[in-house]
Amino acid sequence: MVTMTWPRLDWPYPVWEQTSAQFHQQFMWTGPIAATAACWCSIARHSKGPIPAVTRDLAQLVGWFAGAYLLALSPLAVSTVINNGIGTPDPLAMLSGVLAMCAATALGYAVGAVARSMAAAPTVAAGFCTLLVLANATRGGYVTAIPVLPLEPLFGQQESLPLVVFRIALFIMITITAAGLAARSRSHRDIEPGRSRRAIRDIATYATAPVVMVTLSMIHQPVMFNVDQKPPMSCMERRDIRYCVHADNQSRLIDLVHAVDPIIVRYGTKPVSLNQIWDQALTFHPIDAGLARGLEVAWLNPDGTIHTQVPENLAGVNACDNSQRRGEELKKMSNVAADFSDYLLTGRLSGTLSAMSSTTVRQWITQHYKQLNTCTLTLDQLP
């Protein structure tokens, strides 16, 4: 699990919402392992003691697995603190991940106590993996019951409080009922007549509460993320283009300008279709149509990179991808658009632009910017 979060340790702009989410996202790998190991330990134990033995076993297993889980995530949390993580920690989201590990351990232990067969261990592993794959495939259909979300929160998003609180309550309920089922199963001897029927009855009794909770949550699922409807902004203007970032990203505002301004310089003039560039963290709430006109979005990634679609949109790459034209004409226009996009991004003149100078390119853009932007150039207008 450490290797899965290791690349994040070097991020210069870590986001607390994403760090907090890792406390349940890493369950994808560790949850099935903990459940399978707990199942094996339950089966391998020879003494079929009453409740105190079950309590002691589970306390040890939960201590080891949850403790190792927290230990493996501690470098990420420490790194986020050292690098002045953006946003604020979400302790409830973190707690939900730890409780999910407790629930997985208790559930695996209970399966082992009921089955008392080594075949149960691989069955638990397969069951957990299948459940997690199914949850990811449904893109959020089981977010209330599965610790791993299909999407990680981005800066500007927070895991919704109703969802997190429900998951905490569910994982606590699963832990308690699984421990109760294990203790109940341990109190029966293997040779008792009717043990199978009694085991089925016990499973039905102890599983009722968690199953009811999950079923009710499916009827009306809470939203996955909340967003600030009026996020604080920090803005500046350069060449009649307004650059805005979330207030917590203010230190990166000048980086955003430095990333986009050379593109505008190479373009030669202020693009008619571009009035402002916003940090993605400002765009999760509905934006008025008038305000959205001429708006481009910038992704200020935690690893320090900044990505926009400005070169592609100005060069018409995206317009050509959606063009109704076909055949050789579209191919030529797409090549021109790709070469212009590369020029705007890097300043390199290649392909269809290799015989032109930067001055000539800017003059050509001034004459044909509308057709270039919309991928409506005719063959005689191609450079």
GROMACS .gro file of C-alpha atoms in nm:
model
  383
    1MET     CA    1   0.000   0.000   0.000
    2VAL     CA    2   0.295   0.232   0.066
    3THR     CA    3   0.400   0.192  -0.297
    4MET     CA    4   0.054   0.304  -0.412
    5THR     CA    5   0.079   0.635  -0.228
    6TRP     CA    6   0.455   0.684  -0.266
    7PRO     CA    7   0.436   0.906  -0.580
    8ARG     CA    8   0.214   1.149  -0.386
    9LEU     CA    9   0.487   1.217  -0.131
   10ASP     CA   10   0.673   1.442  -0.378
   11TRP     CA   11   0.369   1.649  -0.475
   12PRO     CA   12   0.440   2.016  -0.399
   13TYR     CA   13   0.070   2.105  -0.373
   14PRO     CA   14  -0.105   1.814  -0.197
   15VAL     CA   15  -0.479   1.846  -0.138
   16TRP     CA   16  -0.616   1.743   0.201
   17GLU     CA   17  -0.942   1.616   0.051
   18GLN     CA   18  -0.746   1.370  -0.162
   19THR     CA   19  -0.514   1.268   0.122
   20SER     CA   20  -0.816   1.208   0.347
   21ALA     CA   21  -0.982   1.000   0.075
   22GLN     CA   22  -0.680   0.768   0.057
   23PHE     CA   23  -0.772   0.640   0.401
   24HIS     CA   24  -1.066   0.457   0.242
   25GLN     CA   25  -0.951   0.433  -0.121
   26GLN     CA   26  -0.660   0.207  -0.027
   27PHE     CA   27  -0.913  -0.042   0.107
   28MET     CA   28  -0.924  -0.167  -0.253
   29TRP     CA   29  -0.604  -0.363  -0.187
   30THR     CA   30  -0.587  -0.407   0.188
   31GLY     CA   31  -0.952  -0.488   0.265
   32PRO     CA   32  -0.959  -0.828   0.089
   33ILE     CA   33  -0.620  -0.916   0.240
   34ALA     CA   34  -0.735  -0.834   0.595
   35ALA     CA   35  -1.063  -1.022   0.554
   36THR     CA   36  -0.893  -1.330   0.408
   37ALA     CA   37  -0.621  -1.336   0.674
   38ALA     CA   38  -0.880  -1.298   0.951
   39CYS     CA   39  -1.084  -1.583   0.802
   40TRP     CA   40  -0.777  -1.808   0.792
   41CYS     CA   41  -0.686  -1.720   1.152
   42SER     CA   42  -1.040  -1.797   1.265
   43ILE     CA   43  -1.035  -2.137   1.095
   44ALA     CA   44  -0.685  -2.225   1.213
   45ARG     CA   45  -0.764  -2.155   1.577
   46HIS     CA   46  -0.817  -2.482   1.762
   47SER     CA   47  -0.988  -2.368   2.080
   48LYS     CA   48  -1.360  -2.310   2.031
   49GLY     CA   49  -1.394  -2.081   2.329
   50PRO     CA   50  -1.687  -1.857   2.425
   51ILE     CA   51  -1.711  -1.478   2.377
   52PRO     CA   52  -1.386  -1.379   2.559
   53ALA     CA   53  -1.177  -1.583   2.312
   54VAL     CA   54  -1.350  -1.420   2.014
   55THR     CA   55  -1.308  -1.076   2.167
   56ARG     CA   56  -0.939  -1.135   2.226
   57ASP     CA   57  -0.881  -1.275   1.877
   58LEU     CA   58  -1.062  -0.990   1.704
   59ALA     CA   59  -0.895  -0.725   1.917
   60GLN     CA   60  -0.554  -0.861   1.817
   61LEU     CA   61  -0.641  -0.892   1.449
   62VAL     CA   62  -0.805  -0.550   1.428
   63GLY     CA   63  -0.511  -0.398   1.613
   64TRP     CA   64  -0.263  -0.549   1.370
   65PHE     CA   65  -0.450  -0.480   1.047
   66ALA     CA   66  -0.590  -0.136   1.131
   67GLY     CA   67  -0.260  -0.038   1.290
   68ALA     CA   68  -0.062  -0.146   0.983
   69TYR     CA   69  -0.313   0.038   0.764
   70LEU     CA   70  -0.263   0.362   0.954
   71LEU     CA   71   0.114   0.314   0.963
   72ALA     CA   72   0.130   0.271   0.587
   73LEU     CA   73  -0.075   0.588   0.534
   74SER     CA   74   0.118   0.798   0.785
   75PRO     CA   75   0.394   0.904   0.536
   76LEU     CA   76   0.124   1.050   0.309
   77ALA     CA   77  -0.038   1.241   0.594
   78VAL     CA   78   0.299   1.369   0.721
   79SER     CA   79   0.400   1.473   0.368
   80THR     CA   80   0.074   1.666   0.327
   81VAL     CA   81   0.140   1.850   0.654
   82ILE     CA   82   0.501   1.931   0.561
   83ASN     CA   83   0.401   2.061   0.217
   84ASN     CA   84   0.124   2.282   0.362
   85GLY     CA   85  -0.159   2.080   0.214
   86ILE     CA   86  -0.434   2.280   0.043
   87GLY     CA   87  -0.775   2.269   0.206
   88THR     CA   88  -0.851   2.103   0.538
   89PRO     CA   89  -0.834   1.739   0.655
   90ASP     CA   90  -1.154   1.536   0.664
   91PRO     CA   91  -1.125   1.329   0.983
   92LEU     CA   92  -1.460   1.156   0.927
   93ALA     CA   93  -1.355   1.034   0.582
   94MET     CA   94  -1.033   0.904   0.736
   95LEU     CA   95  -1.224   0.735   1.016
   96SER     CA   96  -1.456   0.564   0.768
   97GLY     CA   97  -1.157   0.394   0.606
   98VAL     CA   98  -1.019   0.267   0.936
   99LEU     CA   99  -1.361   0.137   1.040
  100ALA     CA  100  -1.396  -0.033   0.703
  101MET     CA  101  -1.077  -0.225   0.782
  102CYS     CA  102  -1.225  -0.323   1.120
  103ALA     CA  103  -1.547  -0.438   0.952
  104ALA     CA  104  -1.359  -0.640   0.689
  105THR     CA  105  -1.149  -0.809   0.958
  106ALA     CA  106  -1.453  -0.894   1.170
  107LEU     CA  107  -1.652  -1.015   0.869
  108GLY     CA  108  -1.373  -1.241   0.750
  109TYR     CA  109  -1.329  -1.376   1.102
  110ALA     CA  110  -1.703  -1.448   1.128
  111VAL     CA  111  -1.706  -1.635   0.796
  112GLY     CA  112  -1.421  -1.851   0.921
  113ALA     CA  113  -1.598  -1.917   1.251
  114VAL     CA  114  -1.916  -2.023   1.072
  115ALA     CA  115  -1.762  -2.223   0.786
  116ARG     CA  116  -1.474  -2.387   0.977
  117SER     CA  117  -1.324  -2.494   0.645
  118MET     CA  118  -1.007  -2.375   0.476
  119ALA     CA  119  -1.209  -2.338   0.156
  120ALA     CA  120  -1.372  -2.032   0.314
  121ALA     CA  121  -1.051  -1.824   0.295
  122PRO     CA  122  -1.020  -1.809  -0.087
  123THR     CA  123  -1.397  -1.767  -0.104
  124VAL     CA  124  -1.373  -1.456   0.116
  125ALA     CA  125  -1.091  -1.318  -0.100
  126ALA     CA  126  -1.287  -1.376  -0.420
  127GLY     CA  127  -1.604  -1.232  -0.268
  128PHE     CA  128  -1.439  -0.910  -0.154
  129CYS     CA  129  -1.259  -0.860  -0.485
  130THR     CA  130  -1.578  -0.921  -0.681
  131LEU     CA  131  -1.767  -0.674  -0.464
  132LEU     CA  132  -1.507  -0.404  -0.514
  133VAL     CA  133  -1.491  -0.460  -0.890
  134LEU     CA  134  -1.871  -0.449  -0.909
  135ALA     CA  135  -1.880  -0.125  -0.711
  136ASN     CA  136  -1.629   0.035  -0.948
  137ALA     CA  137  -1.813  -0.092  -1.255
  138THR     CA  138  -2.143   0.061  -1.141
  139ARG     CA  139  -1.975   0.403  -1.101
  140GLY     CA  140  -2.114   0.479  -0.758
  141GLY     CA  141  -2.412   0.248  -0.738
  142TYR     CA  142  -2.301   0.114  -0.401
  143VAL     CA  143  -2.115   0.409  -0.250
  144THR     CA  144  -2.304   0.381   0.077
  145ALA     CA  145  -2.188   0.024   0.135
  146ILE     CA  146  -1.847   0.000  -0.034
  147PRO     CA  147  -1.552   0.188   0.122
  148VAL     CA  148  -1.387   0.262  -0.213
  149LEU     CA  149  -1.542   0.549  -0.410
  150PRO     CA  150  -1.542   0.522  -0.791
  151LEU     CA  151  -1.400   0.876  -0.807
  152GLU     CA  152  -1.159   1.059  -0.581
  153PRO     CA  153  -1.256   1.408  -0.469
  154LEU     CA  154  -1.082   1.696  -0.643
  155PHE     CA  155  -0.988   2.023  -0.482
  156GLY     CA  156  -1.315   2.210  -0.439
  157GLN     CA  157  -1.511   1.896  -0.357
  158GLN     CA  158  -1.583   1.746  -0.014
  159GLU     CA  159  -1.726   1.405   0.062
  160SER     CA  160  -2.084   1.466   0.170
  161LEU     CA  161  -2.149   1.447   0.545
  162PRO     CA  162  -2.461   1.223   0.518
  163LEU     CA  163  -2.266   0.971   0.308
  164VAL     CA  164  -1.965   0.962   0.541
  165VAL     CA  165  -2.178   0.939   0.857
  166PHE     CA  166  -2.385   0.656   0.711
  167ARG     CA  167  -2.074   0.463   0.609
  168ILE     CA  168  -1.928   0.503   0.959
  169ALA     CA  169  -2.250   0.374   1.116
  170LEU     CA  170  -2.269   0.084   0.871
  171PHE     CA  171  -1.910  -0.027   0.927
  172ILE     CA  172  -1.957  -0.012   1.305
  173MET     CA  173  -2.275  -0.218   1.270
  174ILE     CA  174  -2.100  -0.476   1.052
  175THR     CA  175  -1.814  -0.504   1.302
  176ILE     CA  176  -2.049  -0.556   1.597
  177THR     CA  177  -2.280  -0.803   1.424
  178ALA     CA  178  -1.989  -1.000   1.271
  179ALA     CA  179  -1.827  -1.028   1.614
  180GLY     CA  180  -2.157  -1.144   1.760
  181LEU     CA  181  -2.202  -1.402   1.484
  182ALA     CA  182  -1.848  -1.532   1.537
  183ALA     CA  183  -1.904  -1.566   1.912
  184ARG     CA  184  -2.236  -1.739   1.853
  185SER     CA  185  -2.081  -1.983   1.604
  186ARG     CA  186  -1.791  -2.056   1.836
  187SER     CA  187  -2.034  -2.160   2.108
  188HIS     CA  188  -2.155  -2.451   1.890
  189ARG     CA  189  -1.954  -2.768   1.853
  190ASP     CA  190  -1.883  -2.923   1.516
  191ILE     CA  191  -2.059  -3.249   1.606
  192GLU     CA  192  -2.382  -3.091   1.730
  193PRO     CA  193  -2.686  -3.215   1.534
  194GLY     CA  194  -2.853  -2.946   1.326
  195ARG     CA  195  -2.549  -2.716   1.329
  196SER     CA  196  -2.599  -2.620   0.964
  197ARG     CA  197  -2.958  -2.510   1.023
  198ARG     CA  198  -2.853  -2.323   1.337
  199ALA     CA  199  -2.572  -2.150   1.143
  200ILE     CA  200  -2.815  -2.035   0.873
  201ARG     CA  201  -3.052  -1.904   1.140
  202ASP     CA  202  -2.768  -1.721   1.315
  203ILE     CA  203  -2.650  -1.564   0.989
  204ALA     CA  204  -3.001  -1.443   0.910
  205THR     CA  205  -3.039  -1.298   1.259
  206TYR     CA  206  -2.709  -1.110   1.271
  207ALA     CA  207  -2.713  -0.997   0.908
  208THR     CA  208  -3.059  -0.841   0.927
  209ALA     CA  209  -2.955  -0.499   1.059
  210PRO     CA  210  -2.669  -0.437   0.810
  211VAL     CA  211  -2.876  -0.565   0.517
  212VAL     CA  212  -3.167  -0.337   0.612
  213MET     CA  213  -2.932  -0.038   0.640
  214VAL     CA  214  -2.779  -0.104   0.297
  215THR     CA  215  -3.119  -0.162   0.136
  216LEU     CA  216  -3.262   0.161   0.272
  217SER     CA  217  -2.956   0.354   0.158
  218MET     CA  218  -3.005   0.226  -0.197
  219ILE     CA  219  -3.353   0.372  -0.212
  220HIS     CA  220  -3.233   0.728  -0.163
  221GLN     CA  221  -2.857   0.756  -0.195
  222PRO     CA  222  -2.686   1.069  -0.064
  223VAL     CA  223  -2.474   1.270  -0.304
  224MET     CA  224  -2.112   1.168  -0.323
  225PHE     CA  225  -1.954   1.515  -0.304
  226ASN     CA  226  -2.055   1.860  -0.186
  227VAL     CA  227  -1.919   2.178  -0.343
  228ASP     CA  228  -1.905   2.539  -0.232
  229GLN     CA  229  -2.164   2.733  -0.430
  230LYS     CA  230  -1.963   3.055  -0.397
  231PRO     CA  231  -1.597   2.956  -0.369
  232PRO     CA  232  -1.356   3.238  -0.279
  233MET     CA  233  -1.155   3.360  -0.577
  234SER     CA  234  -0.825   3.533  -0.638
  235CYS     CA  235  -0.785   3.697  -0.979
  236MET     CA  236  -0.549   3.901  -1.193
  237GLU     CA  237  -0.556   4.025  -1.554
  238ARG     CA  238  -0.298   3.994  -1.828
  239ARG     CA  239  -0.344   4.099  -2.195
  240ASP     CA  240  -0.718   4.156  -2.131
  241ILE     CA  241  -0.759   3.798  -2.011
  242ARG     CA  242  -0.877   3.743  -1.654
  243TYR     CA  243  -0.710   3.461  -1.461
  244CYS     CA  244  -0.884   3.330  -1.149
  245VAL     CA  245  -0.796   3.058  -0.899
  246HIS     CA  246  -0.950   2.936  -0.577
  247ALA     CA  247  -0.835   3.154  -0.288
  248ASP     CA  248  -0.650   2.857  -0.134
  249ASN     CA  249  -0.461   2.826  -0.465
  250GLN     CA  250  -0.355   3.191  -0.467
  251SER     CA  251   0.014   3.099  -0.459
  252ARG     CA  252  -0.033   2.929  -0.797
  253LEU     CA  253  -0.206   3.219  -0.970
  254ILE     CA  254   0.116   3.358  -1.118
  255ASP     CA  255   0.211   3.004  -1.228
  256LEU     CA  256  -0.117   2.982  -1.418
  257VAL     CA  257  -0.045   3.313  -1.592
  258HIS     CA  258   0.307   3.201  -1.682
  259ALA     CA  259   0.170   2.875  -1.823
  260VAL     CA  260  -0.088   3.039  -2.052
  261ASP     CA  261   0.058   3.381  -2.139
  262PRO     CA  262   0.328   3.243  -2.376
  263ILE     CA  263   0.047   3.074  -2.571
  264ILE     CA  264  -0.126   3.411  -2.614
  265VAL     CA  265   0.202   3.573  -2.720
  266ARG     CA  266   0.254   3.311  -2.990
  267TYR     CA  267  -0.106   3.350  -3.099
  268GLY     CA  268  -0.023   3.713  -3.171
  269THR     CA  269  -0.335   3.882  -3.035
  270LYS     CA  270  -0.601   3.836  -2.769
  271PRO     CA  271  -0.824   3.550  -2.889
  272VAL     CA  272  -1.182   3.660  -2.950
  273SER     CA  273  -1.310   3.335  -2.796
  274LEU     CA  274  -1.105   3.366  -2.476
  275ASN     CA  275  -1.191   3.611  -2.199
  276GLN     CA  276  -1.102   3.433  -1.877
  277ILE     CA  277  -0.931   3.123  -1.741
  278TRP     CA  278  -1.051   2.964  -1.418
  279ASP     CA  279  -0.906   2.714  -1.182
  280GLN     CA  280  -1.113   2.394  -1.206
  281ALA     CA  281  -1.187   2.424  -0.831
  282LEU     CA  282  -1.411   2.721  -0.919
  283THR     CA  283  -1.621   2.535  -1.175
  284PHE     CA  284  -1.804   2.263  -0.979
  285HIS     CA  285  -2.107   2.486  -0.912
  286PRO     CA  286  -2.344   2.605  -1.189
  287ILE     CA  287  -2.203   2.905  -1.380
  288ASP     CA  288  -2.422   3.167  -1.546
  289ALA     CA  289  -2.424   3.143  -1.924
  290GLY     CA  290  -2.306   3.501  -1.961
  291LEU     CA  291  -2.017   3.446  -1.725
  292ALA     CA  292  -1.923   3.117  -1.891
  293ARG     CA  293  -1.887   3.277  -2.234
  294GLY     CA  294  -1.521   3.285  -2.329
  295LEU     CA  295  -1.426   3.078  -2.024
  296GLU     CA  296  -1.149   2.817  -2.028
  297VAL     CA  297  -1.073   2.580  -1.741
  298ALA     CA  298  -0.726   2.512  -1.602
  299TRP     CA  299  -0.635   2.203  -1.405
  300LEU     CA  300  -0.388   2.294  -1.131
  301ASN     CA  301  -0.264   1.947  -1.045
  302PRO     CA  302  -0.114   1.862  -0.704
  303ASP     CA  303   0.207   1.742  -0.870
  304GLY     CA  304   0.275   2.101  -0.981
  305THR     CA  305   0.170   2.065  -1.344
  306ILE     CA  306  -0.092   2.292  -1.501
  307HIS     CA  307  -0.305   2.175  -1.790
  308THR     CA  308  -0.547   2.366  -2.008
  309GLN     CA  309  -0.721   2.311  -2.338
  310VAL     CA  310  -0.631   2.660  -2.460
  311PRO     CA  311  -0.388   2.551  -2.738
  312GLU     CA  312  -0.622   2.277  -2.861
  313ASN     CA  313  -0.928   2.505  -2.864
  314LEU     CA  314  -0.754   2.799  -3.030
  315ALA     CA  315  -0.605   2.570  -3.295
  316GLY     CA  316  -0.937   2.396  -3.357
  317VAL     CA  317  -0.818   2.048  -3.255
  318ASN     CA  318  -1.132   1.977  -3.056
  319ALA     CA  319  -1.352   2.131  -3.326
  320CYS     CA  320  -1.196   1.902  -3.589
  321ASP     CA  321  -1.251   1.599  -3.365
  322ASN     CA  322  -1.622   1.683  -3.366
  323SER     CA  323  -1.639   1.797  -3.728
  324GLN     CA  324  -1.896   1.655  -3.968
  325ARG     CA  325  -1.644   1.661  -4.249
  326ARG     CA  326  -1.485   1.340  -4.365
  327GLY     CA  327  -1.211   1.217  -4.591
  328GLU     CA  328  -0.886   1.377  -4.704
  329GLU     CA  329  -1.008   1.731  -4.637
  330LEU     CA  330  -1.070   1.662  -4.269
  331LYS     CA  331  -0.737   1.482  -4.241
  332LYS     CA  332  -0.550   1.784  -4.377
  333MET     CA  333  -0.736   2.025  -4.149
  334SER     CA  334  -0.674   1.802  -3.848
  335ASN     CA  335  -0.301   1.794  -3.927
  336VAL     CA  336  -0.292   2.173  -3.952
  337ALA     CA  337  -0.483   2.208  -3.625
  338ALA     CA  338  -0.243   1.969  -3.449
  339ASP     CA  339   0.060   2.158  -3.582
  340PHE     CA  340  -0.084   2.493  -3.470
  341SER     CA  341  -0.165   2.349  -3.127
  342ASP     CA  342   0.192   2.224  -3.091
  343TYR     CA  343   0.326   2.563  -3.200
  344LEU     CA  344   0.111   2.751  -2.950
  345LEU     CA  345   0.217   2.519  -2.670
  346THR     CA  346   0.589   2.485  -2.744
  347GLY     CA  347   0.680   2.752  -3.001
  348ARG     CA  348   0.805   2.479  -3.234
  349LEU     CA  349   0.722   2.512  -3.605
  350SER     CA  350   0.686   2.166  -3.753
  351GLY     CA  351   0.484   1.969  -4.005
  352THR     CA  352   0.267   2.197  -4.217
  353LEU     CA  353   0.422   2.503  -4.046
  354SER     CA  354   0.787   2.408  -4.090
  355ALA     CA  355   0.840   2.643  -4.386
  356MET     CA  356   0.687   2.944  -4.207
  357SER     CA  357   0.835   3.193  -3.961
  358SER     CA  358   0.671   3.289  -3.632
  359THR     CA  359   0.582   3.630  -3.775
  360THR     CA  360   0.416   3.472  -4.079
  361VAL     CA  361   0.223   3.230  -3.857
  362ARG     CA  362   0.087   3.513  -3.643
  363GLN     CA  363  -0.016   3.707  -3.952
  364TRP     CA  364  -0.191   3.399  -4.090
  365ILE     CA  365  -0.372   3.349  -3.757
  366THR     CA  366  -0.491   3.711  -3.765
  367GLN     CA  367  -0.651   3.650  -4.106
  368HIS     CA  368  -0.799   3.303  -4.040
  369TYR     CA  369  -0.848   3.271  -3.666
  370LYS     CA  370  -1.225   3.214  -3.693
  371GLN     CA  371  -1.191   2.932  -3.944
  372LEU     CA  372  -0.897   2.783  -3.752
  373ASN     CA  373  -1.085   2.791  -3.425
  374THR     CA  374  -1.393   2.622  -3.571
  375CYS     CA  375  -1.216   2.380  -3.810
  376THR     CA  376  -1.388   2.536  -4.115
  377LEU     CA  377  -1.079   2.618  -4.319
  378THR     CA  378  -1.104   2.552  -4.692
  379LEU     CA  379  -0.821   2.380  -4.879
  380ASP     CA  380  -0.709   2.706  -5.043
  381GLN     CA  381  -0.678   2.870  -4.698
  382LEU     CA  382  -0.445   2.605  -4.558
  383PRO     CA  383  -0.089   2.730  -4.496
   0.00000   0.00000   0.00000
